[in-house]
C-alpha cells in the first residue's frame, strides 16, 4: 500500500500537490500575520493541525520537497526574514549560535502527552517546567564574564543585544568559579504590569499599542536606546545550560546549579516519575498561572537524564527529548447580538461583533473584531447566533466558532455586508485581491478626513506641533476644520475659545502653522496624503516633478517612469488630481503660502558652499529640525559623504537623540567626534 493511501481523504477534491501548495501558502501567510503583523487570524491549534497535515503530505511526497516550506523552518525563521522588511535590526552585530536554537514540538491533549511519554525508554524521569511566553535568549559567558546575549534570529544566527540584556538586573554579568565557557538559555519577558503601563503610556502618546507582552518584549529588546530598555523593566527566566564538561548528570541538577551560581531560575519546576505526576503539574499551573507576574502559554516537558537526552537526539526542528504542552485558550459561549461597522482612517470598513457581555480570563468581553467579510463567511455566523469567544496569548478576544447545536431564531437573517459607508453613505468598493471593503470618499468621510488632518500635521509631514489628534478631533467636531486647507484659516480667537486651549497654546499653534509654510515641497506632497504615496515615494516624485503645477498634469505613463511608482500609485495620483475638491484644497494651500515647488536644488547647485568636502559623516539617532533623509541630502549637497557605519575613516557622527548603542561604543573606542544637530547646522552656515 502506498503511504499516501493511509492518509486522510484529500481535502475538498484537491490533489496532494495542490493541497501541499495551498497549505504552504496558508501557513506562510499565517506566520507573517502572527509574527510581523501581530494579528493572527487562525488559532495556534488550527495552525499546528495544518502544519501537521502538511508534514504528513510532504513525507508521503518527497518529490515535493522544498527548503522554503514552512515545515523546514524554525518558528521565527521565516519571520525574521519577513520582519527585516519592516524593521531592521540595524546596530546589532549578527552572531552565529554555537548550538542551533531549536523549537519544541507542540501538544494539546493528555493523549498526545501520554503518546510522547510512551515512546520514551521505560521509567524515565521527566522535568516539568512552565513555558514562558516571551523571547528566547542565549547568554554567553567567557572566563566568568557575560560577553554576548544573542536572540534566536533564524535559529542559526541572531542579534547580539548585550547592552539591552545588561539592563536586566537579575542576570549576573560576572561569575566566579564557573567553567571557562558557559551558555545559558532562557526567556526574556515583559511582566504584565510593565506591559500594561507601557501600553497606557503609548495610548497617551498616540503610538500603536503592543498586542501582547511577547511583542512588547521583542520590540523592547530591539531598541537602540538601553536607557529606555531599562525603564521598561524586562525580566528573564533561564531554563537550559549548555557547554562542554559541565558538572551534573541531569537537567534538573544543572538548573539547580545555575540557580546556585546566581541565575534567575523559576521555582515552578518538578521532577515527575510518571504521566500522572505530569498531568497533576499541568492541571495545577493551568489555574495558578493566572497569578504569575509574566505570561505563560504552556508547560515544557524534558527528559531529565542528560545521557538519555543525547540518545534520543533531535529532529531537524526540535529535540526528541522535550515537548511543549500548550494550554487551551480560555473560551466562552455567548450571544452575537449585533454586527456593527467601524470606518478606519484609510476608509477600510471593519465589522465588529457586539456580544452579550461575558467574563473571559478575568476581563469582561463585549466586542470582538470580525476583520472582514470573508472572515464572517468562513465562520458562517449571523446576528443572533451563539458563538465561542477565545482569548489566547493575544489581548484582543476573537470569535472562533459558532455553536451549531443551537437553533437559529426563525426571524434571524443571513449575513450581508453593507453596500454603503455607515459614516457617510457613499457606496463601498472592494479592490480586487483585497479582503476589505473601503469607502472611497477620502475627502469628506469623517474618520478619513480626521485621519488626513492628523497625517498632514504629523512630524514627518508638516510638523505642526500642538495639533494632536484630540485637538484635531475637537476642531473638527466644532466645525472649524472641513479640510486640510482650513488649518491655514484658523484664527487666534477660534482656537482660544476651544475647551482645553488657552491664549498661549492658541498662539503656539498659530506659530507652528506659520512655520509649516517653510516645509519643502517633497514633504508637502507627502503631507497631502495621496493614497500609497509615502515619504520616500513623495521625495522621488517631487524630484521628477518639481512643482504641484507640473505634477497635476502628469500622465499615468510619466508617473510610472519614476522609480517606485507602479500602476496603482500612478492611478491614485491621477485620481487625486481629477477630483475637483482636491484642486480647490491645493489652490487654497498655494494661496496660504505653502512650498508647492522646489527651489532648493537649483540653489544648492550654484550657491551651497562645499563646507563638508572630503568629510565622511555617519548619521545616528533621531532629529528634531530635519528628517534623517534630509540630513543625508544636506551632507551630499554640502560636498560630504554619508556612510552607514562607523570606522577609522569617519570624520564625525551627526548624533541625534537615542543614538544606537553599538555605534556609540564604536565611536568612543575610535575617538570619533559626536556632533549634535545644532552644531552641525552651524557648520553648514560656516559658523564653526
Ligand atoms: S527549552 C531545545 N524550556 O519555547 C529546547 N523552552 O518552541 C530548548 N520556552 O524557543 C527550549 N519556556 O523560547 C524551553 N521552560 C522552557 C521554556 C522554553 C519557554 C520557549 C523557548 C523556545 C520555545 C519552544
XYZ file of C-alpha atoms in Angstrom, residues 85-585:
501
model
C 11.370 44.002 5.541
C 9.544 46.071 8.104
C 12.035 46.686 10.860
C 15.763 46.425 10.655
C 17.921 45.194 13.471
C 20.425 47.834 12.434
C 23.010 48.485 15.069
C 23.289 44.914 16.414
C 26.043 42.522 15.430
C 24.874 39.197 13.964
C 26.322 36.214 15.801
C 26.280 32.545 14.825
C 24.918 30.270 17.534
C 27.355 27.679 18.855
C 24.450 25.226 19.049
C 21.362 25.906 16.910
C 18.385 27.332 18.761
C 15.571 24.915 18.065
C 11.901 24.998 18.865
C 9.740 22.412 20.595
C 7.043 20.151 19.174
C 3.627 21.223 20.485
C 0.953 19.006 22.020
C -2.536 19.933 23.140
C -4.048 16.981 24.959
C -3.417 14.410 27.649
C -3.399 11.743 24.917
C -0.615 13.439 22.984
C 1.464 13.815 26.151
C 0.869 10.160 27.021
C 1.879 9.166 23.497
C 5.154 11.025 23.853
C 5.890 9.509 27.267
C 5.096 6.026 25.970
C 7.725 6.338 23.253
C 10.426 7.196 25.825
C 12.534 4.491 27.494
C 10.715 2.950 30.491
C 10.805 4.759 33.848
C 12.482 7.927 32.643
C 12.232 10.943 34.868
C 10.561 13.953 33.254
C 11.199 17.521 34.313
C 8.077 19.673 34.031
C 8.588 23.445 33.703
C 6.495 26.422 32.763
C 6.606 27.527 29.157
C 7.274 31.226 29.339
C 5.756 33.274 26.532
C 8.477 35.743 25.660
C 11.585 35.730 23.531
C 14.388 33.214 23.729
C 17.852 34.468 24.522
C 21.255 32.839 24.667
C 23.724 34.222 27.208
C 27.418 33.567 26.560
C 29.880 33.663 29.427
C 33.602 33.517 28.893
C 36.008 33.398 31.811
C 33.149 34.340 34.080
C 32.127 37.396 32.093
C 28.902 37.909 30.154
C 30.187 38.601 26.636
C 27.196 38.146 24.322
C 23.426 37.931 24.556
C 22.071 36.559 21.311
C 18.448 36.436 20.139
C 17.177 33.347 18.375
C 17.090 35.031 14.954
C 16.724 32.295 12.345
C 17.883 29.610 14.809
C 21.385 29.632 13.327
C 22.291 33.274 13.693
C 20.873 36.016 15.911
C 21.419 39.614 17.038
C 23.753 40.404 19.903
C 21.588 42.569 22.167
C 24.025 42.574 25.097
C 23.624 46.245 26.168
C 19.868 45.708 26.447
C 20.187 42.421 28.330
C 22.530 44.108 30.780
C 19.560 46.200 31.929
C 18.008 43.048 33.454
C 19.466 43.207 36.931
C 18.717 39.578 37.833
C 21.150 38.357 35.140
C 24.693 38.148 36.548
C 27.331 39.915 34.476
C 30.259 38.244 36.214
C 30.600 34.777 37.675
C 33.255 33.168 39.824
C 34.298 29.513 39.864
C 32.304 28.582 36.793
C 33.556 26.723 33.690
C 35.605 28.797 31.238
C 32.887 28.758 28.635
C 29.240 28.625 29.572
C 25.979 29.209 27.769
C 22.615 29.752 29.422
C 19.361 29.895 27.526
C 16.141 31.349 28.721
C 13.217 33.591 28.031
C 13.122 37.377 28.175
C 9.730 38.734 29.220
C 7.961 41.956 29.967
C 5.867 41.423 33.125
C 2.110 42.026 32.779
C 2.233 45.089 34.992
C 5.010 46.703 32.939
C 3.275 45.763 29.715
C 0.040 47.411 30.799
C 1.858 50.555 31.937
C 3.772 50.721 28.651
C 0.613 50.401 26.585
C -1.093 53.041 28.695
C 1.759 55.418 28.033
C 1.702 54.586 24.326
C -2.010 55.229 24.202
C -1.494 58.656 25.749
C 1.211 59.408 23.208
C -0.949 58.054 20.402
C 1.531 55.377 19.476
C 0.381 51.954 18.292
C -0.220 49.502 21.140
C 1.551 46.168 21.574
C -0.840 43.246 21.133
C 0.726 41.173 23.936
C 3.712 41.136 26.309
C 5.705 38.958 23.890
C 5.562 41.579 21.141
C 6.332 44.293 23.659
C 9.395 42.361 24.885
C 10.506 41.811 21.301
C 10.130 45.493 20.419
C 11.966 46.457 23.596
C 14.897 44.136 23.014
C 15.448 45.678 19.577
C 15.613 49.255 20.844
C 18.851 51.116 20.287
C 18.435 53.066 23.494
C 19.358 50.924 26.500
C 18.136 53.579 28.923
C 14.641 53.225 27.525
C 15.009 49.426 27.726
C 15.939 49.776 31.407
C 12.889 51.978 32.019
C 10.587 49.360 30.525
C 11.725 46.705 33.029
C 12.325 43.413 31.220
C 12.781 40.241 33.217
C 14.189 36.803 32.473
C 13.968 33.097 33.415
C 16.705 30.685 32.421
C 15.837 27.081 31.610
C 18.752 25.434 29.860
C 22.518 25.232 30.373
C 24.968 24.274 27.626
C 28.697 23.815 27.325
C 31.436 21.237 27.399
C 32.492 19.322 30.528
C 29.773 20.882 32.646
C 29.029 19.365 36.040
C 25.761 17.462 36.627
C 24.225 14.353 35.100
C 20.662 15.599 34.858
C 18.858 18.650 33.531
C 17.438 19.311 36.993
C 20.881 19.268 38.636
C 22.106 21.771 36.072
C 19.206 24.105 36.696
C 19.843 23.928 40.450
C 23.495 24.658 39.772
C 22.552 27.647 37.645
C 20.361 28.868 40.486
C 23.283 28.447 42.900
C 25.510 30.470 40.574
C 23.038 33.306 40.838
C 20.928 32.863 37.694
C 17.194 33.573 37.727
C 15.687 30.077 37.534
C 11.968 29.559 38.109
C 10.730 27.709 41.213
C 7.943 26.143 39.201
C 9.918 23.012 38.285
C 9.130 19.427 39.192
C 10.837 16.129 38.509
C 7.981 13.775 37.598
C 8.163 9.979 37.827
C 5.093 9.204 35.699
C 2.376 10.672 33.479
C 0.036 11.233 36.406
C 2.529 13.499 38.094
C 2.986 15.356 34.812
C -0.780 15.774 34.457
C -1.104 17.000 38.046
C 1.586 19.631 37.343
C -0.259 20.721 34.196
C -3.624 20.923 35.984
C -2.145 22.945 38.856
C -0.382 25.506 36.674
C -3.229 25.826 34.196
C -5.105 27.536 37.042
C -2.259 29.025 39.041
C -0.548 30.718 36.071
C -3.188 33.438 36.215
C -1.462 34.670 39.371
C 2.006 34.815 37.820
C 3.588 38.192 37.031
C 4.517 37.069 33.485
C 2.805 35.391 30.525
C 2.992 31.622 30.101
C 1.420 29.600 27.314
C 2.040 26.027 28.381
C 4.302 23.509 30.065
C 7.617 22.180 28.793
C 8.459 18.543 29.482
C 12.083 17.436 29.296
C 13.769 14.082 29.822
C 15.829 14.620 32.965
C 18.812 12.342 32.345
C 21.360 14.013 30.047
C 22.726 10.722 28.678
C 19.177 9.686 27.803
C 18.614 13.084 26.159
C 21.649 12.515 23.985
C 20.456 9.098 22.977
C 17.054 10.398 21.965
C 18.642 13.185 19.924
C 16.956 15.685 17.616
C 14.781 16.005 14.537
C 15.609 18.830 12.090
C 13.480 21.247 14.077
C 13.278 20.111 17.675
C 14.702 17.782 20.300
C 13.032 14.373 20.732
C 13.745 14.613 24.446
C 11.401 17.531 25.053
C 7.898 18.671 24.109
C 5.629 21.575 24.873
C 2.087 21.133 26.121
C 0.094 24.225 25.191
C -2.662 25.422 27.495
C -6.039 25.618 25.807
C -7.093 29.225 25.305
C -9.994 30.038 27.585
C -13.268 30.128 25.663
C -16.827 31.141 26.497
C -20.146 30.783 24.764
C -22.117 33.977 24.263
C -24.692 35.677 22.077
C -23.716 37.655 18.990
C -26.201 40.484 19.438
C -25.317 42.709 16.527
C -22.665 43.338 13.893
C -21.680 46.993 13.620
C -19.032 48.684 11.471
C -16.021 50.856 12.037
C -14.591 53.038 9.305
C -10.835 53.498 9.663
C -8.635 56.369 8.621
C -7.912 54.779 5.282
C -11.588 54.110 4.619
C -11.432 50.394 5.413
C -14.737 49.209 6.848
C -14.220 46.679 9.650
C -17.116 44.644 11.020
C -17.287 44.397 14.819
C -19.161 41.802 16.839
C -21.245 43.210 19.697
C -21.650 40.429 22.220
C -23.695 39.674 25.281
C -21.045 40.603 27.890
C -19.129 37.573 29.141
C -16.227 37.020 31.587
C -13.069 35.731 29.899
C -9.648 35.394 31.566
C -10.556 37.999 34.137
C -11.973 40.662 31.836
C -15.449 41.416 30.585
C -15.679 40.925 26.841
C -18.399 42.581 24.812
C -16.802 43.393 21.485
C -14.569 41.447 19.103
C -13.236 42.271 15.664
C -14.599 40.281 12.750
C -11.800 41.515 10.426
C -13.647 41.463 7.080
C -16.473 39.935 5.091
C -14.552 36.733 4.288
C -13.813 36.108 7.957
C -17.536 36.298 8.775
C -18.394 33.977 5.899
C -15.748 31.471 6.969
C -17.198 31.394 10.478
C -20.689 31.149 8.982
C -22.146 33.471 11.603
C -25.024 35.940 11.652
C -26.689 38.158 14.212
C -28.485 36.134 16.915
C -26.022 33.199 16.790
C -24.352 31.658 19.827
C -20.612 31.927 19.345
C -17.431 30.952 21.177
C -15.051 33.750 22.142
C -11.434 32.928 22.889
C -8.612 34.839 24.444
C -5.250 33.296 23.797
C -1.879 34.990 24.025
C -3.453 37.974 22.336
C -5.103 40.605 24.445
C -7.871 41.094 21.921
C -10.561 38.426 22.150
C -11.702 36.698 18.997
C -14.690 34.723 17.831
C -13.516 31.273 16.887
C -16.611 29.240 16.179
C -20.396 29.158 16.026
C -22.207 26.755 18.341
C -24.064 24.827 15.683
C -26.247 22.794 18.023
C -28.204 25.921 18.968
C -31.082 26.567 16.601
C -31.284 29.905 14.905
C -34.299 32.042 15.623
C -36.875 31.942 12.823
C -36.509 35.638 12.095
C -32.664 35.569 12.103
C -31.370 36.977 8.820
C -28.449 35.694 6.728
C -25.445 37.938 6.898
C -24.988 40.645 4.248
C -22.133 43.153 4.219
C -23.423 46.751 3.878
C -23.321 48.389 0.463
C -22.825 51.928 1.688
C -20.448 53.563 4.156
C -22.021 53.632 7.628
C -20.345 57.019 8.258
C -21.098 58.983 5.096
C -23.408 56.890 2.912
C -21.013 56.575 -0.051
C -21.202 53.275 -1.996
C -18.402 50.972 -0.817
C -15.839 49.466 -3.191
C -13.803 46.302 -2.912
C -10.441 46.376 -4.645
C -9.634 43.160 -6.455
C -7.379 40.940 -4.399
C -8.128 42.781 -1.159
C -10.286 41.387 1.617
C -11.511 44.765 2.774
C -14.410 46.897 1.645
C -13.475 50.542 1.503
C -15.269 53.871 1.480
C -13.897 55.835 -1.494
C -14.943 59.213 -0.080
C -11.474 60.246 1.080
C -12.263 63.927 1.127
C -15.244 64.187 3.443
C -15.961 60.841 5.128
C -15.468 61.891 8.806
C -12.919 59.293 10.046
C -10.974 59.571 6.786
C -10.907 63.345 6.953
C -9.713 63.210 10.572
C -7.022 60.733 9.521
C -5.950 63.048 6.706
C -5.750 66.008 9.048
C -3.660 64.050 11.561
C -1.329 62.838 8.857
C -0.972 66.349 7.444
C 0.187 67.855 10.750
C 2.380 64.879 11.753
C 6.096 65.251 12.383
C 7.308 63.785 9.117
C 4.762 65.787 7.134
C 4.057 69.458 8.019
C 5.265 69.041 11.608
C 2.672 71.311 13.202
C 3.193 70.876 16.920
C 0.254 71.419 19.243
C -2.288 69.970 16.842
C -2.553 66.456 18.299
C -5.335 64.104 17.329
C -7.508 65.207 20.251
C -7.279 68.869 19.280
C -7.921 67.983 15.661
C -10.941 65.930 16.721
C -12.253 68.839 18.774
C -11.743 71.394 15.984
C -13.417 69.041 13.558
C -16.405 68.418 15.832
C -16.772 72.155 16.364
C -16.915 72.774 12.640
C -13.595 74.595 12.241
C -11.864 72.010 10.056
C -13.506 70.600 6.930
C -10.281 70.038 5.013
C -6.515 70.366 5.449
C -6.708 73.820 3.857
C -8.853 75.046 6.772
C -5.798 74.735 9.032
C -4.428 77.883 7.386
C -7.634 79.804 8.047
C -7.657 79.139 11.806
C -7.749 82.313 13.881
C -6.424 83.104 17.323
C -9.908 83.757 18.716
C -11.313 80.485 17.248
C -8.570 78.470 18.866
C -8.512 80.278 22.190
C -12.286 79.776 22.520
C -11.844 75.987 22.485
C -12.076 73.975 25.658
C -8.609 72.999 26.939
C -6.890 75.611 24.691
C -5.907 78.930 26.223
C -4.496 82.095 24.614
C -0.960 80.790 24.928
C -1.482 77.404 23.286
C -3.571 79.054 20.564
C -0.646 81.339 19.884
C 1.807 78.421 19.793
C -0.371 76.516 17.360
C -0.628 79.509 15.035
C 3.118 79.923 15.196
C 3.650 76.255 14.304
C 1.190 76.629 11.416
C 3.118 79.644 10.195
C 6.395 77.706 10.491
C 4.996 74.875 8.367
C 4.959 77.234 5.379
C 8.706 76.620 5.161
C 8.354 72.839 4.838
C 9.879 71.807 1.499
C 7.824 70.673 -1.484
C 8.583 66.942 -1.152
C 7.199 66.876 2.367
C 4.166 68.959 1.389
C 3.456 66.365 -1.286
C 3.752 63.597 1.312
C 1.502 65.579 3.671
C -1.322 65.737 1.105
C -1.943 62.074 1.916
C -2.411 60.723 -1.606
C -3.087 57.016 -1.129
C 0.124 54.931 -1.117
C 2.380 57.953 -1.610
C 4.701 57.517 1.365
C 7.617 59.661 2.429
C 10.198 58.110 0.098
C 7.907 57.903 -2.908
C 6.892 61.530 -2.407
C 10.550 62.512 -2.482
C 11.135 60.686 -5.740
C 8.051 62.194 -7.326
C 8.982 65.682 -6.100
C 12.422 65.330 -7.636
C 10.964 64.478 -11.035
C 8.019 66.927 -10.885
C 9.407 69.973 -9.214
C 6.096 71.720 -8.623
C 2.492 70.818 -7.982
C 1.549 72.587 -11.221
C 3.779 70.195 -13.155
C 2.608 67.184 -11.185
C -1.083 67.750 -11.647
C -0.762 67.468 -15.425
C 1.477 64.385 -15.300
C 0.184 61.382 -17.241
C -0.027 57.888 -15.821
C 2.866 56.792 -18.061
C 5.063 59.678 -16.991
C 4.369 58.855 -13.359
C 5.148 55.193 -13.864
C 8.513 56.248 -15.236
C 9.528 57.244 -11.700
C 11.334 54.664 -9.585
C 8.983 53.043 -7.023
C 5.840 54.314 -8.769
C 3.807 51.388 -10.030
C 0.464 51.328 -11.747
C -1.585 51.583 -8.562
C 0.256 54.611 -7.214
C 0.112 56.303 -10.614
C -3.646 55.661 -10.744
C -4.040 57.093 -7.252
C -2.173 60.270 -8.189
C -4.168 60.773 -11.377
C -7.419 60.162 -9.471
C -6.356 62.617 -6.771
C -5.895 65.464 -9.247
C -9.072 64.540 -11.134
C -11.141 65.323 -8.031
C -12.187 68.964 -8.110
C -12.389 69.036 -4.301
C -8.666 68.308 -4.118
C -7.897 71.022 -6.669
C -9.774 73.524 -4.532
C -7.750 72.482 -1.484
